[in-house]
PDB file of C-alpha atoms in Angstrom:
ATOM      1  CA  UNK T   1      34.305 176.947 -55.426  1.00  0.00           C
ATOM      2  CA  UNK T   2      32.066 174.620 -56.098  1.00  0.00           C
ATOM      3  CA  UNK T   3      32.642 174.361 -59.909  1.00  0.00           C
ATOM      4  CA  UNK T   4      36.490 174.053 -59.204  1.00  0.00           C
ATOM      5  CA  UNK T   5      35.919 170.837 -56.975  1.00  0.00           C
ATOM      6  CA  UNK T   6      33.238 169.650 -59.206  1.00  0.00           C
ATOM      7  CA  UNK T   7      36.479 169.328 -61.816  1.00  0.00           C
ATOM      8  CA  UNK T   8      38.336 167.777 -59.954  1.00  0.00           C
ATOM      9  CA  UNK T   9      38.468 164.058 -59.527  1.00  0.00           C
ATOM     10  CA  UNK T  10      36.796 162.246 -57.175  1.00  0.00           C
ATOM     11  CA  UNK T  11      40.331 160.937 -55.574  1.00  0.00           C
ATOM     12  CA  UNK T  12      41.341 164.911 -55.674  1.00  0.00           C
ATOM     13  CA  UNK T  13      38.273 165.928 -53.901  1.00  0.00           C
ATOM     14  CA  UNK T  14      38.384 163.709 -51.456  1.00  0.00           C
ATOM     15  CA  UNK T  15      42.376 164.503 -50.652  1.00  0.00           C
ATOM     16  CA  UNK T  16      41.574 168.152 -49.907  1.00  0.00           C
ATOM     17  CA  UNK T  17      38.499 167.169 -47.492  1.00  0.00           C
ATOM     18  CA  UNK T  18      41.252 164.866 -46.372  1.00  0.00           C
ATOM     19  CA  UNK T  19      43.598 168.041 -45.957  1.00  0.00           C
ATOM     20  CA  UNK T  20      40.719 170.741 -44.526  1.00  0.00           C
ATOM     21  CA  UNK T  21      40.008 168.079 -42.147  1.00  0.00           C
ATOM     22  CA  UNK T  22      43.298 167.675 -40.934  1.00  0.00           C
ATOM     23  CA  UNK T  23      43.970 171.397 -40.593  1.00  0.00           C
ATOM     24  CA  UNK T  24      40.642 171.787 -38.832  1.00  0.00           C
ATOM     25  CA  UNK T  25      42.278 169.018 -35.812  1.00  0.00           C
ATOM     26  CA  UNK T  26      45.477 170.519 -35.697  1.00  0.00           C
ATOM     27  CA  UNK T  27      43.516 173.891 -34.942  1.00  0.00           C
ATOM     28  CA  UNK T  28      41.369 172.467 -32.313  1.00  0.00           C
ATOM     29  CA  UNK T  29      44.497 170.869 -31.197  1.00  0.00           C
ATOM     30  CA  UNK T  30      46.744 173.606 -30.594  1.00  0.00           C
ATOM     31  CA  UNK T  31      43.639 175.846 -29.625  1.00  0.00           C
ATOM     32  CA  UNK T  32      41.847 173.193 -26.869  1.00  0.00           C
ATOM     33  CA  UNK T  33      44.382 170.304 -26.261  1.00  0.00           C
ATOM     34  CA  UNK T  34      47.695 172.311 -25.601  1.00  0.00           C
ATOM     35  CA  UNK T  35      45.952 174.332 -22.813  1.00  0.00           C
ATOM     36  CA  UNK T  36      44.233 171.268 -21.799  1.00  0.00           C
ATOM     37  CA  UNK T  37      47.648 169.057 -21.747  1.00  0.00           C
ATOM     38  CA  UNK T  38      48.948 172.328 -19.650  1.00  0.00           C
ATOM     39  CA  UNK T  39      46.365 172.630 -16.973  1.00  0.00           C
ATOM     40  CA  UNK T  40      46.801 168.150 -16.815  1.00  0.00           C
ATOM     41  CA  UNK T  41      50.387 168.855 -16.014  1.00  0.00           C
ATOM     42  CA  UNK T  42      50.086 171.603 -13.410  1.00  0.00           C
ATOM     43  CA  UNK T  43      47.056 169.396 -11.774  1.00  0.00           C
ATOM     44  CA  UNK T  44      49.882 166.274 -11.842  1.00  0.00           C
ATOM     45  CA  UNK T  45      52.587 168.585 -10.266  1.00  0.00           C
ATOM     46  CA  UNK T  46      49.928 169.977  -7.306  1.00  0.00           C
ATOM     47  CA  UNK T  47      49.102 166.561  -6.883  1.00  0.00           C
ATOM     48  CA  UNK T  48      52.472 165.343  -5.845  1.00  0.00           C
ATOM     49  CA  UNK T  49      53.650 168.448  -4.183  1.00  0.00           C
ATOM     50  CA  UNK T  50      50.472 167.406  -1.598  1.00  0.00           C
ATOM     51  CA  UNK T  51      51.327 163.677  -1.860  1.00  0.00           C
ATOM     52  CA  UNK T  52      54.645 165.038  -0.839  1.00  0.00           C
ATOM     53  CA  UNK T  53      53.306 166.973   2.287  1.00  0.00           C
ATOM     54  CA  UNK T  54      51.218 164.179   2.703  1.00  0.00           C
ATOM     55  CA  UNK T  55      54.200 161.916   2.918  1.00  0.00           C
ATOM     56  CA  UNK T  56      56.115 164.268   4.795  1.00  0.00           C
ATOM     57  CA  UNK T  57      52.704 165.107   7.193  1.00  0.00           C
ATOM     58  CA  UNK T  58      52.572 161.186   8.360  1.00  0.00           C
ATOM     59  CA  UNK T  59      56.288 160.350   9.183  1.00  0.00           C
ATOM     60  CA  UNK T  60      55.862 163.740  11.228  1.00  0.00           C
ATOM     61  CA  UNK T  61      52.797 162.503  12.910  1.00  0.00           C
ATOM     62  CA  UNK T  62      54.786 158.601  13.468  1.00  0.00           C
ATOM     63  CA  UNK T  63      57.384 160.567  15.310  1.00  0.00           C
ATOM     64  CA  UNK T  64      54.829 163.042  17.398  1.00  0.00           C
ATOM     65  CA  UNK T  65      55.023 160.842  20.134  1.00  0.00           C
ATOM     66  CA  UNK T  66      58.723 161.027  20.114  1.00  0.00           C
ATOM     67  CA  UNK T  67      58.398 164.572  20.098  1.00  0.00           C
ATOM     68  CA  UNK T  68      56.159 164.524  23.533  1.00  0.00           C
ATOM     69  CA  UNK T  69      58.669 162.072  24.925  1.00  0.00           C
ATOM     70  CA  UNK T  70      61.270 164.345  23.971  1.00  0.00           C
ATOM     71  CA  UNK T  71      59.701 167.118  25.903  1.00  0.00           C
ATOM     72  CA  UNK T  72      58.770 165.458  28.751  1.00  0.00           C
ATOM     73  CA  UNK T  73      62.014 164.552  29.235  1.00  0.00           C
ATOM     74  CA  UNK T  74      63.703 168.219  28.567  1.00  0.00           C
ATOM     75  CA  UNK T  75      60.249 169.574  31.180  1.00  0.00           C
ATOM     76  CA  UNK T  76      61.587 166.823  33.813  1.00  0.00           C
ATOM     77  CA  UNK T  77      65.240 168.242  33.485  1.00  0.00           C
ATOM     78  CA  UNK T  78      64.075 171.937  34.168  1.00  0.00           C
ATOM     79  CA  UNK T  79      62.124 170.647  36.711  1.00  0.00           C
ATOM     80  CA  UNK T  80      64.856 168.570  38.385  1.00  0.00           C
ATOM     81  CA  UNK T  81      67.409 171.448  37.687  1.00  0.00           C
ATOM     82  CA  UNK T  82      65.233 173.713  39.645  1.00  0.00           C
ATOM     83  CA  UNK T  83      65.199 171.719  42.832  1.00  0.00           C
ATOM     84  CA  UNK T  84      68.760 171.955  42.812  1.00  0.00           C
ATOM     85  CA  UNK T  85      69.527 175.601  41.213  1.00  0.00           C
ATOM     86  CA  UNK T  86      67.589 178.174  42.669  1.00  0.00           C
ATOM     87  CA  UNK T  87      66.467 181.082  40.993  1.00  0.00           C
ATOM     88  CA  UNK T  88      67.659 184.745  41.545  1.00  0.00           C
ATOM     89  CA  UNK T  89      64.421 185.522  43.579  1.00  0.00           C
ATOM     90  CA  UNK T  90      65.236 182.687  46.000  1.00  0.00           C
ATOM     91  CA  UNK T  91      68.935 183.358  46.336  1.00  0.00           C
ATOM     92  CA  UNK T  92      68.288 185.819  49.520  1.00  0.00           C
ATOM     93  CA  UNK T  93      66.325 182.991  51.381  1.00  0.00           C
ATOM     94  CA  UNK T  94      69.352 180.470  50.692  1.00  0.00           C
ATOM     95  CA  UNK T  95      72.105 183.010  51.713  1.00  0.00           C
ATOM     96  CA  UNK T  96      69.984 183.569  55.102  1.00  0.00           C
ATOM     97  CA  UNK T  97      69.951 179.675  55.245  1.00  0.00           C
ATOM     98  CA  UNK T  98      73.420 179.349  54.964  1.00  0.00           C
ATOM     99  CA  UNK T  99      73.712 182.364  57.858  1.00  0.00           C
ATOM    100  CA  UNK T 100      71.107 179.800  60.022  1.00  0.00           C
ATOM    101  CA  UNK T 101      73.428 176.865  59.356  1.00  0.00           C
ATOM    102  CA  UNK T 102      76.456 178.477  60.577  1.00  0.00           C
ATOM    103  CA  UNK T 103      74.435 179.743  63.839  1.00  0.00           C
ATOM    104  CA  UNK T 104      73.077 176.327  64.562  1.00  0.00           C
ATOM    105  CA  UNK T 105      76.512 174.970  64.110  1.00  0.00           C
ATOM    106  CA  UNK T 106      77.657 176.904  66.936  1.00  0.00           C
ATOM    107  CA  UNK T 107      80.234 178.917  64.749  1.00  0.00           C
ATOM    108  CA  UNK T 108      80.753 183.013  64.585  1.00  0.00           C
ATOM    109  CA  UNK T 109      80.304 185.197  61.551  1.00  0.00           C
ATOM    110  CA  UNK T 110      83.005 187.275  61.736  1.00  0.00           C
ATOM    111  CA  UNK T 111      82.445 188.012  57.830  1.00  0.00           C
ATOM    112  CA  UNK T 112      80.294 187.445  55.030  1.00  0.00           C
ATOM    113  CA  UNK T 113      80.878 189.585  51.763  1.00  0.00           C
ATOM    114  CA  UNK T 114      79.023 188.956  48.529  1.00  0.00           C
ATOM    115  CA  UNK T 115      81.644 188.355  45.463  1.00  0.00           C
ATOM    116  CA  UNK T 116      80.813 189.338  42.123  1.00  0.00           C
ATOM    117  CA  UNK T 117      78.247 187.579  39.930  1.00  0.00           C
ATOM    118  CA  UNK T 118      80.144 185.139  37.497  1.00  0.00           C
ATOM    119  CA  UNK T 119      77.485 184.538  34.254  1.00  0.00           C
ATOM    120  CA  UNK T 120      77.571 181.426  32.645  1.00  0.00           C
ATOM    121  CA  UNK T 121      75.612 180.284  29.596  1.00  0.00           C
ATOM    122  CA  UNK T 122      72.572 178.662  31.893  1.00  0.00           C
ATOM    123  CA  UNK T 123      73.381 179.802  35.295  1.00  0.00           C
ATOM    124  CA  UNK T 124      75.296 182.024  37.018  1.00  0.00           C
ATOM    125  CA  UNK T 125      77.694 181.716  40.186  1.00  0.00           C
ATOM    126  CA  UNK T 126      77.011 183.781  43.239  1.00  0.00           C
ATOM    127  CA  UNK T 127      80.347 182.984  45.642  1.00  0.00           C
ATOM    128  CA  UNK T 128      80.207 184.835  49.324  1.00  0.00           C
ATOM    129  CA  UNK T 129      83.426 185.269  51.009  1.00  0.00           C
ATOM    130  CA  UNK T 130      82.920 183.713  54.763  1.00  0.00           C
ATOM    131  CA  UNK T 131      84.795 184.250  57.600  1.00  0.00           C
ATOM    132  CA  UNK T 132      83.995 181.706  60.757  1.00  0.00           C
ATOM    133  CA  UNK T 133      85.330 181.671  64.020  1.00  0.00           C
ATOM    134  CA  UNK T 134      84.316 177.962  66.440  1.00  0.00           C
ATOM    135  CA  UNK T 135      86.115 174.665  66.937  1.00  0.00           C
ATOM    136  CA  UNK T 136      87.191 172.062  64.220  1.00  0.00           C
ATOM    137  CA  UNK T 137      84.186 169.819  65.320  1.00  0.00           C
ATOM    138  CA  UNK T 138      81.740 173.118  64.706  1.00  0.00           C
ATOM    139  CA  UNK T 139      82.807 173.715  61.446  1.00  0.00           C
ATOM    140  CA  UNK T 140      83.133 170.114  60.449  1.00  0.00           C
ATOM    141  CA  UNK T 141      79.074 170.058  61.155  1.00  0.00           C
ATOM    142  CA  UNK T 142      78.751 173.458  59.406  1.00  0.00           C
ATOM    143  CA  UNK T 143      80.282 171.930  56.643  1.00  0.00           C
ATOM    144  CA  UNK T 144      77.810 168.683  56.210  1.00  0.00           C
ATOM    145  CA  UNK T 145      75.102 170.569  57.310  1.00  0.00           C
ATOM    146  CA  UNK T 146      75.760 172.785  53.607  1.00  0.00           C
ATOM    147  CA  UNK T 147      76.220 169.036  51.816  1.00  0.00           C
ATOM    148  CA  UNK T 148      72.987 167.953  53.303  1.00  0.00           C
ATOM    149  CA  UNK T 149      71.329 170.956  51.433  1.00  0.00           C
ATOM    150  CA  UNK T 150      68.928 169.912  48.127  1.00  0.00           C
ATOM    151  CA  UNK T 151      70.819 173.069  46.744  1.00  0.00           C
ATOM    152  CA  UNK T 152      73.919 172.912  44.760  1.00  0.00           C
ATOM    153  CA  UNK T 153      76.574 174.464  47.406  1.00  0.00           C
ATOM    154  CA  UNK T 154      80.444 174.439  46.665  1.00  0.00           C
ATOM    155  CA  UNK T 155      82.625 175.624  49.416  1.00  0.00           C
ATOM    156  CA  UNK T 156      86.369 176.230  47.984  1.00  0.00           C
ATOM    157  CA  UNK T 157      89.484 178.501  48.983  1.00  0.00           C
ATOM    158  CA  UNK T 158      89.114 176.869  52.617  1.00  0.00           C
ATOM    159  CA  UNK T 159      91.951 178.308  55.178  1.00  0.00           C
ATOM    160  CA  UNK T 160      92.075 177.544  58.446  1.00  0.00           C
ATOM    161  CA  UNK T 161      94.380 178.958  61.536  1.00  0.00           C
ATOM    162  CA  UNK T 162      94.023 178.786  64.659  1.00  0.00           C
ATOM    163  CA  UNK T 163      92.458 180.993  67.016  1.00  0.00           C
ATOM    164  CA  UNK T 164      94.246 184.374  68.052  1.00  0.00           C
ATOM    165  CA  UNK T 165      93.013 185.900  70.618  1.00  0.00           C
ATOM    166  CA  UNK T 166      93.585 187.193  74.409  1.00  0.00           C
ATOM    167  CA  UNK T 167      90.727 186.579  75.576  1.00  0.00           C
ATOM    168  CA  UNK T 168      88.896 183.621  76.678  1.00  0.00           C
ATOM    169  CA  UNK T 169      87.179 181.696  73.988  1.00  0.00           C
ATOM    170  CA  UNK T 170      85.409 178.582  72.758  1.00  0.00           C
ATOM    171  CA  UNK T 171      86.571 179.215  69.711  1.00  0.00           C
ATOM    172  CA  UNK T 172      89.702 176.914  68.393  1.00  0.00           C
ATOM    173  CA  UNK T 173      89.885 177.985  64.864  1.00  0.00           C
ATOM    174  CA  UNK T 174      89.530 180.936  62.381  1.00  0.00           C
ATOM    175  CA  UNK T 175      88.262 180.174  59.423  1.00  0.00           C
ATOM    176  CA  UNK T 176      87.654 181.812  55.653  1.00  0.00           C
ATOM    177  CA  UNK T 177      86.543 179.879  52.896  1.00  0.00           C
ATOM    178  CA  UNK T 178      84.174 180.938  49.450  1.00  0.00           C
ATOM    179  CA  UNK T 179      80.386 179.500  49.900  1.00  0.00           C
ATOM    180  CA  UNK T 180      79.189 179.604  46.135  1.00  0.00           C
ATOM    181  CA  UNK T 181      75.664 178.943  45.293  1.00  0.00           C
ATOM    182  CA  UNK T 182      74.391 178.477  41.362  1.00  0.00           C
ATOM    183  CA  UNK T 183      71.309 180.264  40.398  1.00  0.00           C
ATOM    184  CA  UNK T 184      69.250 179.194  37.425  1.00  0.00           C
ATOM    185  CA  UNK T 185      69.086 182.110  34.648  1.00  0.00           C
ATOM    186  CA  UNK T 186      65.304 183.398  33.636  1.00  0.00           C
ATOM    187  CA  UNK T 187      64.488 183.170  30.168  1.00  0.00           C
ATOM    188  CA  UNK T 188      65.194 186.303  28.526  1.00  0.00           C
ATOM    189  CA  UNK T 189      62.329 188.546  28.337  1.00  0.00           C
ATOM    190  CA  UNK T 190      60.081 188.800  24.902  1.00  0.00           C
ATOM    191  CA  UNK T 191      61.944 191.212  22.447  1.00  0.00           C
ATOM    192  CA  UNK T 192      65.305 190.988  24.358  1.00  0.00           C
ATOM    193  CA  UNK T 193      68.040 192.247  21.930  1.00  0.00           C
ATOM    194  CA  UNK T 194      70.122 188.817  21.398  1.00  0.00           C
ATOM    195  CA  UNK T 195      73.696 189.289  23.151  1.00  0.00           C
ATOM    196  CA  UNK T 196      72.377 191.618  25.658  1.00  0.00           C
ATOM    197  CA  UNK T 197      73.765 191.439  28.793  1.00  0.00           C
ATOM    198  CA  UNK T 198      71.368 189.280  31.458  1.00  0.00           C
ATOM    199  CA  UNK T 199      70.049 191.616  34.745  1.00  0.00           C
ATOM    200  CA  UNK T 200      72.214 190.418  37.564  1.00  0.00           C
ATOM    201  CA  UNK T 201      75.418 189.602  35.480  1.00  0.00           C
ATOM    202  CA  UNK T 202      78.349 191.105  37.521  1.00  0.00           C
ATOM    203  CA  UNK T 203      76.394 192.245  40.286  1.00  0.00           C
ATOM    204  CA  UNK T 204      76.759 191.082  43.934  1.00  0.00           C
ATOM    205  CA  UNK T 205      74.437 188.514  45.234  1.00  0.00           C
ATOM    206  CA  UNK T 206      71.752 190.070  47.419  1.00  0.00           C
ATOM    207  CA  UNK T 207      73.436 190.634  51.541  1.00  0.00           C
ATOM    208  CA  UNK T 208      71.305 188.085  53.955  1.00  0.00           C
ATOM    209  CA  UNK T 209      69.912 190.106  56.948  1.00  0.00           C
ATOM    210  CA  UNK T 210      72.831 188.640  60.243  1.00  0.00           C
TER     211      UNK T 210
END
């Protein structure tokens, strides 16, 4: 080898160090700087991806206390919504409540007959058929007295007649009307199929003790 680049010329000689030390760089190239260049690009791409969550991580964080407003607000709703819309253990005590009212206001139960349940998305309806028997004035009280309550009350279907009877009576007037009280639904209980039907819905409310 030696002898054939000893006869070449010195410009020859130096071409083909020229060329072996080109080929040598493009080895070490493709060998070491293409994996290098590689691994650079993936570490670019990781970086931005957590720049991104980074990014993403602080305007998250700027709005957190939005977020705690936010609940505060939705925890003072429930909260509020609860002082006005009992739940389903609490319904008996209101019904016997109602029962009280109509005692202290002088009127006679002549009915009282739980409806069906009517289910609603976030509360349900629990209407009781009444049937009174007192004097205009008595059930006019009876009446405010159920406004006065911090429960949500809705009296509807009112009729009144007035009193049939033979016998001697302080009562003046018969009266029926629908006394429907709203009941706050419970959450539904952990592993709940979704679209199953809530306990309670299109049952009768719970019968006060008279």
């Amino acid at each position: 080898m030696e002898l054939g680049l000893n006869k070449l010329p010195w410009w020859g000689q130096l071409a083909l160090y020229v060329v072996l030390g080109a080929g040598l760089v493009a080895t070490h190239h493709y060998m070491y700087a293409v994996d290098m260049e590689a691994k650079v690009a993936r570490t670019h791409a990781q970086r931005r991806t957590i720049e991104t969550g980074i990014a993403r991580a602080r305007v998250e964080e700027r709005r957190l206390p939005e977020f705690r407003s936010r609940i505060a607000e939705l925890n003072a709703r429930l909260a509020a919504l609860r002082n006005v819309l009992p739940e389903q253990k609490d319904v008996g005590d209101l019904l016997r409540r109602i029962q009280t009212l109509a005692t202290q206001s002088n009127l006679t139960i002549r009915g009282f007959k739980p409806q069906p349940v009517a289910q609603r998305q976030q509360h349900a309806e629990w209407p009781i058929s009444l049937q009174l028997e007192g004097t205009y004035h008595d059930l006019g009280a009876f009446f405010d007295k159920v406004s006065r309550m911090p429960r949500i009350i809705n009296i509807s279907g009112i009729n009144i007649k007035a009193h049939a009877t033979t016998e001697p009576s302080p009562a003046t007037v018969d009266a029926q009307c629908t006394v429907t009280t709203f009941v706050l639904m419970e959450a539904p209980a952990p592993g709940a199929r979704p679209g199953a039907r809530p306990a309670g819905a299109g049952a009768r409310p719970p019968v006060a003790a008279r």
